[in-house]
mmCIF file of C-alpha atoms and ligand atoms in Angstrom:
data_model
loop_
_atom_site.group_PDB
_atom_site.id
_atom_site.type_symbol
_atom_site.label_atom_id
_atom_site.label_comp_id
_atom_site.label_asym_id
_atom_site.label_seq_id
_atom_site.Cartn_x
_atom_site.Cartn_y
_atom_site.Cartn_z
ATOM 1 C CA MET A 1 -138.993 50.244 -196.004
ATOM 2 C CA LEU A 2 -142.165 50.196 -193.947
ATOM 3 C CA ILE A 3 -142.306 53.124 -191.560
ATOM 4 C CA LYS A 4 -144.926 52.707 -188.884
ATOM 5 C CA ARG A 5 -146.465 56.068 -188.205
ATOM 6 C CA ARG A 6 -147.786 56.317 -184.680
ATOM 7 C CA ARG A 7 -151.146 57.922 -184.399
ATOM 8 C CA GLY A 8 -151.744 60.252 -181.491
ATOM 9 C CA TRP A 9 -153.788 57.706 -179.614
ATOM 10 C CA GLU A 10 -150.948 55.176 -179.695
ATOM 11 C CA LEU A 11 -148.509 57.453 -177.888
ATOM 12 C CA PRO A 12 -147.476 56.203 -174.472
ATOM 13 C CA GLU A 13 -148.720 58.234 -171.568
ATOM 14 C CA SER A 14 -145.938 59.958 -169.693
ATOM 15 C CA ALA A 15 -145.608 60.459 -165.992
ATOM 16 C CA ALA A 16 -148.590 61.504 -164.000
ATOM 17 C CA THR A 17 -148.800 65.072 -162.804
ATOM 18 C CA PRO A 18 -150.213 66.095 -159.454
ATOM 19 C CA GLU A 19 -153.924 66.510 -159.199
ATOM 20 C CA ALA A 20 -155.085 70.055 -159.862
ATOM 21 C CA THR A 21 -157.893 71.376 -157.782
ATOM 22 C CA TYR A 22 -161.067 71.855 -159.685
ATOM 23 C CA LEU A 23 -164.657 72.448 -158.847
ATOM 24 C CA ASN A 24 -167.291 70.193 -160.245
ATOM 25 C CA ARG A 25 -170.414 71.357 -161.964
ATOM 26 C CA ARG A 26 -172.480 71.087 -158.846
ATOM 27 C CA ASP A 27 -170.561 74.120 -157.648
ATOM 28 C CA LEU A 28 -171.747 75.958 -160.735
ATOM 29 C CA LEU A 29 -175.330 75.193 -159.806
ATOM 30 C CA LYS A 30 -174.714 76.202 -156.213
ATOM 31 C CA ALA A 31 -173.142 79.403 -157.448
ATOM 32 C CA ALA A 32 -176.232 80.015 -159.548
ATOM 33 C CA GLY A 33 -178.365 79.726 -156.419
ATOM 34 C CA LEU A 34 -179.543 76.240 -157.311
ATOM 35 C CA GLY A 35 -177.984 74.534 -154.344
ATOM 36 C CA ALA A 36 -181.039 72.439 -153.542
ATOM 37 C CA ILE A 37 -180.398 69.857 -156.204
ATOM 38 C CA ALA A 38 -181.644 66.777 -154.404
ATOM 39 C CA VAL A 39 -184.220 65.341 -156.732
ATOM 40 C CA ALA A 40 -187.801 66.113 -155.809
ATOM 41 C CA GLY A 41 -189.689 63.103 -154.557
ATOM 42 C CA GLY A 42 -186.509 61.438 -153.285
ATOM 43 C CA ALA A 43 -186.789 58.635 -155.817
ATOM 44 C CA ILE A 44 -183.056 58.230 -156.335
ATOM 45 C CA GLY A 45 -181.911 54.884 -155.075
ATOM 46 C CA ALA A 46 -185.347 54.153 -153.657
ATOM 47 C CA PRO A 47 -186.061 50.404 -153.443
ATOM 48 C CA GLY A 48 -188.976 50.803 -155.846
ATOM 49 C CA ALA A 49 -186.583 51.935 -158.566
ATOM 50 C CA PHE A 50 -185.724 48.310 -159.407
ATOM 51 C CA ALA A 51 -189.273 46.989 -159.238
ATOM 52 C CA GLN A 52 -189.874 47.200 -162.967
ATOM 53 C CA GLY A 53 -189.695 43.500 -163.863
ATOM 54 C CA PRO A 54 -187.357 42.126 -166.528
ATOM 55 C CA GLU A 55 -187.643 43.659 -169.988
ATOM 56 C CA VAL A 56 -187.054 41.549 -173.065
ATOM 57 C CA ASP A 57 -184.330 42.968 -175.289
ATOM 58 C CA PRO A 58 -184.582 41.357 -178.732
ATOM 59 C CA THR A 59 -181.116 42.666 -179.652
ATOM 60 C CA ALA A 60 -179.325 41.076 -176.665
ATOM 61 C CA SER A 61 -178.541 37.811 -178.470
ATOM 62 C CA LEU A 62 -176.686 39.743 -181.213
ATOM 63 C CA TYR A 63 -173.863 40.678 -178.810
ATOM 64 C CA PRO A 64 -170.869 40.699 -178.772
ATOM 65 C CA PHE A 65 -169.952 42.264 -182.107
ATOM 66 C CA LYS A 66 -166.638 41.908 -183.894
ATOM 67 C CA GLN A 67 -164.077 44.440 -182.798
ATOM 68 C CA ASN A 68 -162.933 46.970 -185.388
ATOM 69 C CA MET A 69 -159.153 46.831 -184.949
ATOM 70 C CA ARG A 70 -158.615 50.253 -186.504
ATOM 71 C CA TYR A 71 -159.440 51.852 -183.168
ATOM 72 C CA ARG A 72 -156.898 50.726 -180.553
ATOM 73 C CA LEU A 73 -156.157 51.869 -177.033
ATOM 74 C CA ASP A 74 -152.869 52.742 -175.397
ATOM 75 C CA ARG A 75 -154.152 51.965 -171.918
ATOM 76 C CA PRO A 76 -156.141 49.266 -170.134
ATOM 77 C CA LEU A 77 -159.907 49.216 -170.407
ATOM 78 C CA THR A 78 -161.748 50.798 -167.507
ATOM 79 C CA PRO A 79 -163.200 48.094 -165.260
ATOM 80 C CA GLU A 80 -166.846 47.556 -166.221
ATOM 81 C CA LYS A 81 -167.949 48.179 -162.656
ATOM 82 C CA ASP A 82 -166.460 51.679 -162.671
ATOM 83 C CA ALA A 83 -167.884 52.658 -166.059
ATOM 84 C CA THR A 84 -171.352 51.521 -165.050
ATOM 85 C CA THR A 85 -171.523 52.925 -161.511
ATOM 86 C CA TYR A 86 -169.897 56.354 -161.918
ATOM 87 C CA ASN A 87 -172.215 58.202 -164.273
ATOM 88 C CA ASN A 88 -173.580 61.549 -165.312
ATOM 89 C CA PHE A 89 -177.282 61.368 -166.169
ATOM 90 C CA TYR A 90 -178.916 64.461 -164.684
ATOM 91 C CA GLU A 91 -182.398 63.198 -165.458
ATOM 92 C CA PHE A 92 -181.864 60.800 -162.546
ATOM 93 C CA GLY A 93 -179.878 63.068 -160.222
ATOM 94 C CA THR A 94 -176.833 65.297 -160.125
ATOM 95 C CA HIS A 95 -174.544 62.822 -158.356
ATOM 96 C CA LYS A 96 -172.568 59.927 -159.848
ATOM 97 C CA GLY A 97 -174.551 57.117 -158.240
ATOM 98 C CA ILE A 98 -177.669 57.357 -160.414
ATOM 99 C CA ALA A 99 -177.552 53.733 -161.652
ATOM 100 C CA PRO A 100 -180.301 52.447 -159.314
ATOM 101 C CA ALA A 101 -182.656 55.328 -160.162
ATOM 102 C CA ALA A 102 -182.019 54.932 -163.910
ATOM 103 C CA GLN A 103 -183.499 51.426 -163.777
ATOM 104 C CA ALA A 104 -186.932 53.089 -163.814
ATOM 105 C CA LEU A 105 -186.436 53.941 -167.497
ATOM 106 C CA LYS A 106 -188.566 51.662 -169.705
ATOM 107 C CA LEU A 107 -186.688 50.643 -172.862
ATOM 108 C CA ARG A 108 -189.379 48.836 -174.870
ATOM 109 C CA PRO A 109 -191.072 49.939 -176.983
ATOM 110 C CA TRP A 110 -188.450 52.532 -177.985
ATOM 111 C CA THR A 111 -188.629 54.573 -181.164
ATOM 112 C CA VAL A 112 -186.359 57.153 -182.744
ATOM 113 C CA ARG A 113 -187.910 59.999 -184.740
ATOM 114 C CA PHE A 114 -185.928 61.436 -187.691
ATOM 115 C CA GLU A 115 -187.177 64.857 -188.717
ATOM 116 C CA GLY A 116 -186.402 68.454 -189.666
ATOM 117 C CA MET A 117 -184.485 68.908 -192.910
ATOM 118 C CA VAL A 118 -184.865 65.341 -194.206
ATOM 119 C CA GLU A 119 -186.359 63.956 -197.408
ATOM 120 C CA THR A 120 -189.075 62.147 -195.438
ATOM 121 C CA PRO A 121 -189.595 62.350 -191.670
ATOM 122 C CA MET A 122 -189.869 58.899 -190.123
ATOM 123 C CA THR A 123 -190.173 57.083 -186.823
ATOM 124 C CA VAL A 124 -188.202 53.854 -186.512
ATOM 125 C CA GLY A 125 -188.286 51.207 -183.812
ATOM 126 C CA PHE A 126 -184.899 50.917 -182.083
ATOM 127 C CA ASP A 127 -184.751 47.144 -182.680
ATOM 128 C CA GLU A 128 -185.485 47.676 -186.383
ATOM 129 C CA LEU A 129 -182.773 50.317 -186.620
ATOM 130 C CA VAL A 130 -180.168 47.984 -185.094
ATOM 131 C CA LYS A 131 -181.021 45.270 -187.631
ATOM 132 C CA GLN A 132 -180.276 47.671 -190.475
ATOM 133 C CA MET A 133 -177.006 49.090 -189.172
ATOM 134 C CA PRO A 134 -173.427 47.771 -189.596
ATOM 135 C CA MET A 135 -172.792 46.730 -185.993
ATOM 136 C CA GLU A 136 -169.275 46.507 -184.544
ATOM 137 C CA GLU A 137 -167.245 47.039 -181.378
ATOM 138 C CA ARG A 138 -164.767 49.896 -180.920
ATOM 139 C CA LEU A 139 -162.379 50.696 -178.088
ATOM 140 C CA TYR A 140 -162.365 54.429 -177.461
ATOM 141 C CA ARG A 141 -161.084 56.795 -174.851
ATOM 142 C CA PHE A 142 -163.634 58.971 -173.102
ATOM 143 C CA ARG A 143 -162.863 62.335 -171.491
ATOM 144 C CA CYS A 144 -165.350 64.153 -169.269
ATOM 145 C CA VAL A 145 -165.112 67.938 -168.971
ATOM 146 C CA GLU A 146 -164.838 67.334 -165.195
ATOM 147 C CA ALA A 147 -161.297 65.973 -165.868
ATOM 148 C CA TRP A 148 -161.884 62.253 -165.398
ATOM 149 C CA SER A 149 -161.477 59.699 -168.153
ATOM 150 C CA MET A 150 -162.229 56.121 -169.168
ATOM 151 C CA ALA A 151 -161.344 53.618 -171.871
ATOM 152 C CA VAL A 152 -164.521 51.904 -173.048
ATOM 153 C CA PRO A 153 -165.440 49.067 -175.437
ATOM 154 C CA TRP A 154 -168.521 50.468 -177.175
ATOM 155 C CA SER A 155 -170.817 48.412 -179.395
ATOM 156 C CA GLY A 156 -172.897 50.125 -182.046
ATOM 157 C CA PHE A 157 -172.609 51.557 -185.521
ATOM 158 C CA PRO A 158 -170.956 54.527 -187.259
ATOM 159 C CA MET A 159 -173.026 57.712 -186.974
ATOM 160 C CA LYS A 160 -172.437 58.160 -190.702
ATOM 161 C CA ALA A 161 -174.562 55.065 -191.389
ATOM 162 C CA MET A 162 -177.426 56.575 -189.386
ATOM 163 C CA ILE A 163 -177.120 59.919 -191.187
ATOM 164 C CA GLU A 164 -177.302 58.138 -194.557
ATOM 165 C CA PHE A 165 -180.313 56.154 -193.328
ATOM 166 C CA ALA A 166 -182.070 59.415 -192.312
ATOM 167 C CA ARG A 167 -181.474 61.039 -195.740
ATOM 168 C CA PRO A 168 -181.015 64.703 -194.706
ATOM 169 C CA LEU A 169 -181.433 67.444 -197.302
ATOM 170 C CA SER A 170 -178.165 68.790 -198.700
ATOM 171 C CA SER A 171 -179.048 72.145 -197.081
ATOM 172 C CA ALA A 172 -178.944 70.603 -193.563
ATOM 173 C CA LYS A 173 -175.816 71.726 -191.692
ATOM 174 C CA TYR A 174 -176.286 70.243 -188.209
ATOM 175 C CA VAL A 175 -177.712 67.169 -186.548
ATOM 176 C CA VAL A 176 -179.291 67.496 -183.098
ATOM 177 C CA MET A 177 -180.069 64.566 -180.820
ATOM 178 C CA GLN A 178 -182.547 64.612 -177.974
ATOM 179 C CA THR A 179 -183.110 62.470 -174.914
ATOM 180 C CA PHE A 180 -186.555 61.162 -173.835
ATOM 181 C CA MET A 181 -188.768 63.463 -171.762
ATOM 182 C CA ASP A 182 -190.722 61.762 -168.991
ATOM 183 C CA PRO A 183 -190.665 63.458 -165.582
ATOM 184 C CA LYS A 184 -192.608 60.506 -164.127
ATOM 185 C CA VAL A 185 -189.594 58.208 -164.500
ATOM 186 C CA ALA A 186 -186.850 60.837 -164.496
ATOM 187 C CA PRO A 187 -187.235 62.910 -161.323
ATOM 188 C CA GLY A 188 -184.566 65.358 -162.420
ATOM 189 C CA GLN A 189 -186.882 66.466 -165.212
ATOM 190 C CA ARG A 190 -189.320 67.745 -162.592
ATOM 191 C CA GLN A 191 -186.794 70.451 -161.839
ATOM 192 C CA SER A 192 -187.970 73.140 -164.166
ATOM 193 C CA TRP A 193 -184.835 75.305 -163.990
ATOM 194 C CA TYR A 194 -182.937 72.808 -166.146
ATOM 195 C CA PRO A 195 -183.419 73.120 -169.929
ATOM 196 C CA TRP A 196 -185.039 69.699 -170.518
ATOM 197 C CA PRO A 197 -185.030 67.648 -172.600
ATOM 198 C CA TYR A 198 -181.269 67.108 -172.829
ATOM 199 C CA THR A 199 -180.052 67.807 -176.365
ATOM 200 C CA ASP A 200 -176.808 68.448 -178.153
ATOM 201 C CA GLY A 201 -175.604 68.498 -181.718
ATOM 202 C CA LEU A 202 -172.797 68.285 -184.237
ATOM 203 C CA THR A 203 -172.082 69.665 -187.675
ATOM 204 C CA ILE A 204 -172.864 67.207 -190.467
ATOM 205 C CA GLU A 205 -169.109 67.050 -191.189
ATOM 206 C CA GLU A 206 -168.435 66.001 -187.577
ATOM 207 C CA ALA A 207 -171.328 63.545 -187.572
ATOM 208 C CA THR A 208 -170.050 61.839 -190.701
ATOM 209 C CA ASN A 209 -166.432 61.716 -189.507
ATOM 210 C CA GLU A 210 -165.390 58.099 -189.159
ATOM 211 C CA LEU A 211 -164.932 58.376 -185.364
ATOM 212 C CA ALA A 212 -168.500 59.522 -184.613
ATOM 213 C CA PHE A 213 -170.340 56.497 -183.288
ATOM 214 C CA MET A 214 -173.837 55.543 -182.133
ATOM 215 C CA ALA A 215 -173.494 53.273 -179.114
ATOM 216 C CA THR A 216 -176.023 50.570 -178.287
ATOM 217 C CA GLY A 217 -173.790 48.570 -175.953
ATOM 218 C CA ILE A 218 -170.672 48.395 -173.807
ATOM 219 C CA TYR A 219 -168.469 45.489 -172.661
ATOM 220 C CA GLY A 220 -170.043 43.203 -175.268
ATOM 221 C CA LYS A 221 -173.603 43.684 -173.951
ATOM 222 C CA PRO A 222 -176.491 46.086 -174.522
ATOM 223 C CA LEU A 223 -176.000 49.461 -172.802
ATOM 224 C CA PRO A 224 -177.051 49.614 -169.169
ATOM 225 C CA LYS A 225 -179.731 52.222 -168.569
ATOM 226 C CA GLN A 226 -177.372 54.445 -166.599
ATOM 227 C CA ASN A 227 -175.002 54.636 -169.591
ATOM 228 C CA GLY A 228 -177.717 55.840 -171.955
ATOM 229 C CA ALA A 229 -179.654 52.804 -173.186
ATOM 230 C CA PRO A 230 -180.793 52.004 -175.712
ATOM 231 C CA LEU A 231 -178.980 54.535 -177.932
ATOM 232 C CA ARG A 232 -176.446 57.283 -177.226
ATOM 233 C CA PHE A 233 -173.782 58.949 -179.250
ATOM 234 C CA VAL A 234 -170.035 58.883 -178.761
ATOM 235 C CA THR A 235 -167.586 61.476 -180.077
ATOM 236 C CA PRO A 236 -164.300 60.576 -178.357
ATOM 237 C CA TRP A 237 -162.479 63.771 -179.343
ATOM 238 C CA LYS A 238 -165.055 65.931 -177.535
ATOM 239 C CA TYR A 239 -165.931 66.304 -173.872
ATOM 240 C CA GLY A 240 -168.489 63.774 -172.687
ATOM 241 C CA PHE A 241 -171.304 66.267 -172.093
ATOM 242 C CA LYS A 242 -171.917 66.374 -175.870
ATOM 243 C CA GLN A 243 -172.744 62.673 -175.916
ATOM 244 C CA VAL A 244 -176.508 62.610 -175.518
ATOM 245 C CA LYS A 245 -177.936 59.480 -173.847
ATOM 246 C CA SER A 246 -181.195 57.591 -174.435
ATOM 247 C CA ILE A 247 -181.938 59.273 -177.778
ATOM 248 C CA VAL A 248 -185.519 59.491 -179.071
ATOM 249 C CA ARG A 249 -185.199 62.228 -181.672
ATOM 250 C CA VAL A 250 -182.672 63.106 -184.373
ATOM 251 C CA GLU A 251 -183.277 66.443 -186.047
ATOM 252 C CA PHE A 252 -181.511 68.002 -189.033
ATOM 253 C CA THR A 253 -181.294 71.776 -189.228
ATOM 254 C CA ASP A 254 -179.383 74.635 -190.820
ATOM 255 C CA LYS A 255 -179.185 76.541 -187.514
ATOM 256 C CA ARG A 256 -176.445 75.897 -185.002
ATOM 257 C CA PRO A 257 -178.085 74.200 -182.024
ATOM 258 C CA VAL A 258 -177.619 75.283 -178.426
ATOM 259 C CA GLY A 259 -177.215 72.191 -176.268
ATOM 260 C CA TYR A 260 -178.283 71.529 -172.686
ATOM 261 C CA TRP A 261 -175.052 72.704 -171.040
ATOM 262 C CA GLU A 262 -174.629 75.718 -173.311
ATOM 263 C CA LYS A 263 -178.175 76.792 -172.418
ATOM 264 C CA LEU A 264 -177.369 76.357 -168.736
ATOM 265 C CA GLN A 265 -174.008 78.153 -168.705
ATOM 266 C CA SER A 266 -172.744 79.388 -172.069
ATOM 267 C CA SER A 267 -169.660 81.033 -170.537
ATOM 268 C CA GLU A 268 -168.406 77.558 -169.553
ATOM 269 C CA TYR A 269 -169.863 75.131 -172.116
ATOM 270 C CA GLY A 270 -170.064 75.754 -175.844
ATOM 271 C CA PHE A 271 -171.023 74.071 -179.082
ATOM 272 C CA TRP A 272 -167.647 72.646 -180.129
ATOM 273 C CA ALA A 273 -166.341 71.242 -176.824
ATOM 274 C CA ASN A 274 -163.221 69.664 -178.313
ATOM 275 C CA VAL A 275 -160.705 68.332 -175.790
ATOM 276 C CA ASN A 276 -157.626 70.534 -175.416
ATOM 277 C CA PRO A 277 -155.260 70.304 -172.425
ATOM 278 C CA GLN A 278 -154.095 73.875 -172.989
ATOM 279 C CA VAL A 279 -157.503 75.477 -172.741
ATOM 280 C CA SER A 280 -158.670 75.465 -169.145
ATOM 281 C CA HIS A 281 -162.257 75.319 -168.064
ATOM 282 C CA PRO A 282 -162.945 78.718 -166.440
ATOM 283 C CA ARG A 283 -162.844 76.991 -163.033
ATOM 284 C CA TRP A 284 -160.251 74.206 -163.436
ATOM 285 C CA SER A 285 -157.331 73.038 -165.560
ATOM 286 C CA GLN A 286 -157.846 70.522 -168.368
ATOM 287 C CA ALA A 287 -154.133 69.647 -168.528
ATOM 288 C CA THR A 288 -154.492 66.241 -166.866
ATOM 289 C CA GLU A 289 -157.193 63.682 -166.215
ATOM 290 C CA ARG A 290 -158.016 61.205 -163.454
ATOM 291 C CA VAL A 291 -158.234 57.691 -164.897
ATOM 292 C CA LEU A 292 -161.401 56.101 -163.549
ATOM 293 C CA GLY A 293 -160.775 52.900 -161.607
ATOM 294 C CA SER A 294 -157.129 53.735 -160.832
ATOM 295 C CA ASP A 295 -155.145 56.233 -158.793
ATOM 296 C CA GLU A 296 -153.468 57.489 -161.927
ATOM 297 C CA ARG A 297 -153.541 60.997 -163.270
ATOM 298 C CA VAL A 298 -152.244 61.335 -166.831
ATOM 299 C CA PRO A 299 -151.695 64.205 -169.256
ATOM 300 C CA THR A 300 -154.664 65.027 -171.470
ATOM 301 C CA GLN A 301 -154.028 65.105 -175.221
ATOM 302 C CA LEU A 302 -155.291 67.485 -177.894
ATOM 303 C CA PHE A 303 -158.581 66.132 -179.298
ATOM 304 C CA ASN A 304 -158.195 63.429 -176.636
ATOM 305 C CA GLY A 305 -155.467 61.874 -178.804
ATOM 306 C CA TYR A 306 -157.594 61.702 -181.967
ATOM 307 C CA ALA A 307 -156.145 64.726 -183.805
ATOM 308 C CA ASP A 308 -155.123 62.630 -186.817
ATOM 309 C CA PHE A 309 -158.778 61.843 -187.397
ATOM 310 C CA VAL A 310 -160.464 65.149 -186.636
ATOM 311 C CA ALA A 311 -158.105 68.152 -186.664
ATOM 312 C CA GLY A 312 -158.945 68.775 -190.328
ATOM 313 C CA LEU A 313 -162.594 69.371 -189.425
ATOM 314 C CA TYR A 314 -161.619 72.640 -187.760
ATOM 315 C CA LYS A 315 -159.393 74.220 -190.412
ATOM 316 C CA GLY A 316 -160.593 77.772 -191.043
ATOM 317 C CA LEU A 317 -162.576 77.809 -187.789
ATOM 318 C CA GLU A 318 -159.712 79.027 -185.599
ATOM 319 C CA LYS A 319 -161.682 82.103 -184.528
ATOM 320 C CA GLU A 320 -164.398 79.899 -183.007
ATOM 321 C CA ARG A 321 -164.385 78.826 -179.357
ATOM 322 C CA LEU A 322 -163.355 75.307 -180.400
ATOM 323 C CA TYR A 323 -162.250 73.967 -177.017
ATOM 324 C CA ALA A 324 -165.057 74.815 -174.595
HETATM 325 N N1 LIG B 1 -177.162 62.602 -171.531
HETATM 326 C C1 LIG B 1 -178.270 62.901 -170.820
HETATM 327 N N2 LIG B 1 -179.461 62.657 -171.373
HETATM 328 N N3 LIG B 1 -178.223 63.418 -169.577
HETATM 329 C C2 LIG B 1 -177.013 63.704 -168.983
HETATM 330 O O1 LIG B 1 -176.998 64.212 -167.844
HETATM 331 N N4 LIG B 1 -174.593 63.692 -169.182
HETATM 332 C C3 LIG B 1 -173.483 63.836 -170.133
HETATM 333 C C4 LIG B 1 -173.463 62.706 -171.167
HETATM 334 N N5 LIG B 1 -174.818 62.496 -171.685
HETATM 335 C C5 LIG B 1 -175.814 63.418 -169.703
HETATM 336 C C6 LIG B 1 -175.936 62.826 -170.983
HETATM 337 C C7 LIG B 1 -172.198 63.891 -169.456
HETATM 338 S S1 LIG B 1 -171.880 65.321 -168.607
HETATM 339 C C8 LIG B 1 -171.291 62.877 -169.521
HETATM 340 S S2 LIG B 1 -169.712 63.069 -168.901
HETATM 341 C C9 LIG B 1 -171.631 61.580 -170.123
HETATM 342 O O2 LIG B 1 -172.999 61.522 -170.555
HETATM 343 C C10 LIG B 1 -171.399 60.489 -169.096
HETATM 344 O O3 LIG B 1 -171.569 59.231 -169.677
HETATM 345 P P1 LIG B 1 -171.414 57.933 -168.756
HETATM 346 O O4 LIG B 1 -172.305 58.098 -167.576
HETATM 347 O O5 LIG B 1 -171.799 56.779 -169.620
HETATM 348 O O6 LIG B 1 -169.964 57.892 -168.363
#
């Protein structure tokens, strides 16, 4: 007899619970005396932000990619408009409406540098990298530490394929990814109290887990700039702040990296950042999440519903701060 075993992410969501009050991370910055977070120069949303002229994307004609049916959703996709207009990308401002300002980012030429504990350091053009990777589409949930969530059709390739391409030494224990650094186009980077450039990392075991994904597109098209074009990473069982956008550098190391948010406030944001509804953020509950593009609030699941894939990664690490 065939017994269908339901994976965590196929479980139906139960009734919504009332919205818990929580403070967003701007309150953290205010609390730290950094209340004046309007971006210097006032470039956000300025008309000039769009005056870059069209850029040719040689990968655009490759989209859409075939969907990998192993990764299914239990909820409707987030409307594209919501996923592409409600963003976190502090390089372009600390509010959600950074999409216009992000258009100033120039995407070609774009290279990715692989270095640190690798057999041979190398710099690869983004378009060349895409040609060599096994491209596909995956539907994943996304959970921000601020307690909102999405369901997104990502295009891209498994992170494992990129790790194999980079040929790290067997002594490498972590991979660290880094965003571009260009304060001329990213006004937020002129604010020296932030630990630019934005970085974060994973253990090699996490990075080679089948769920870890390098995204180059969403909704069957190349990534919009505000979502981290041309290359970002996606780890759906972790809070979204891990998922570095607009990556230019991939470094292998044997030292545990300290990411952007951990540098900024280590009491609130740590290395592991796995989703767990039972472990509150110091300033708000993580028990439920607001579904972007709807009025719904639904219960959050352990590892964002992906425990069957990733729980094993954390065996023996119970003493670590796995859920912050
Ligand atoms: N990457 C960079 N370079 N800068 C950022 O500010 N914000 C992170 C993550 N990656 C961020 C980043 C946070 S806090 C979240 S929740 C997600 O990007 C948001 O991704 P989205 O805008 O595509 O929803």
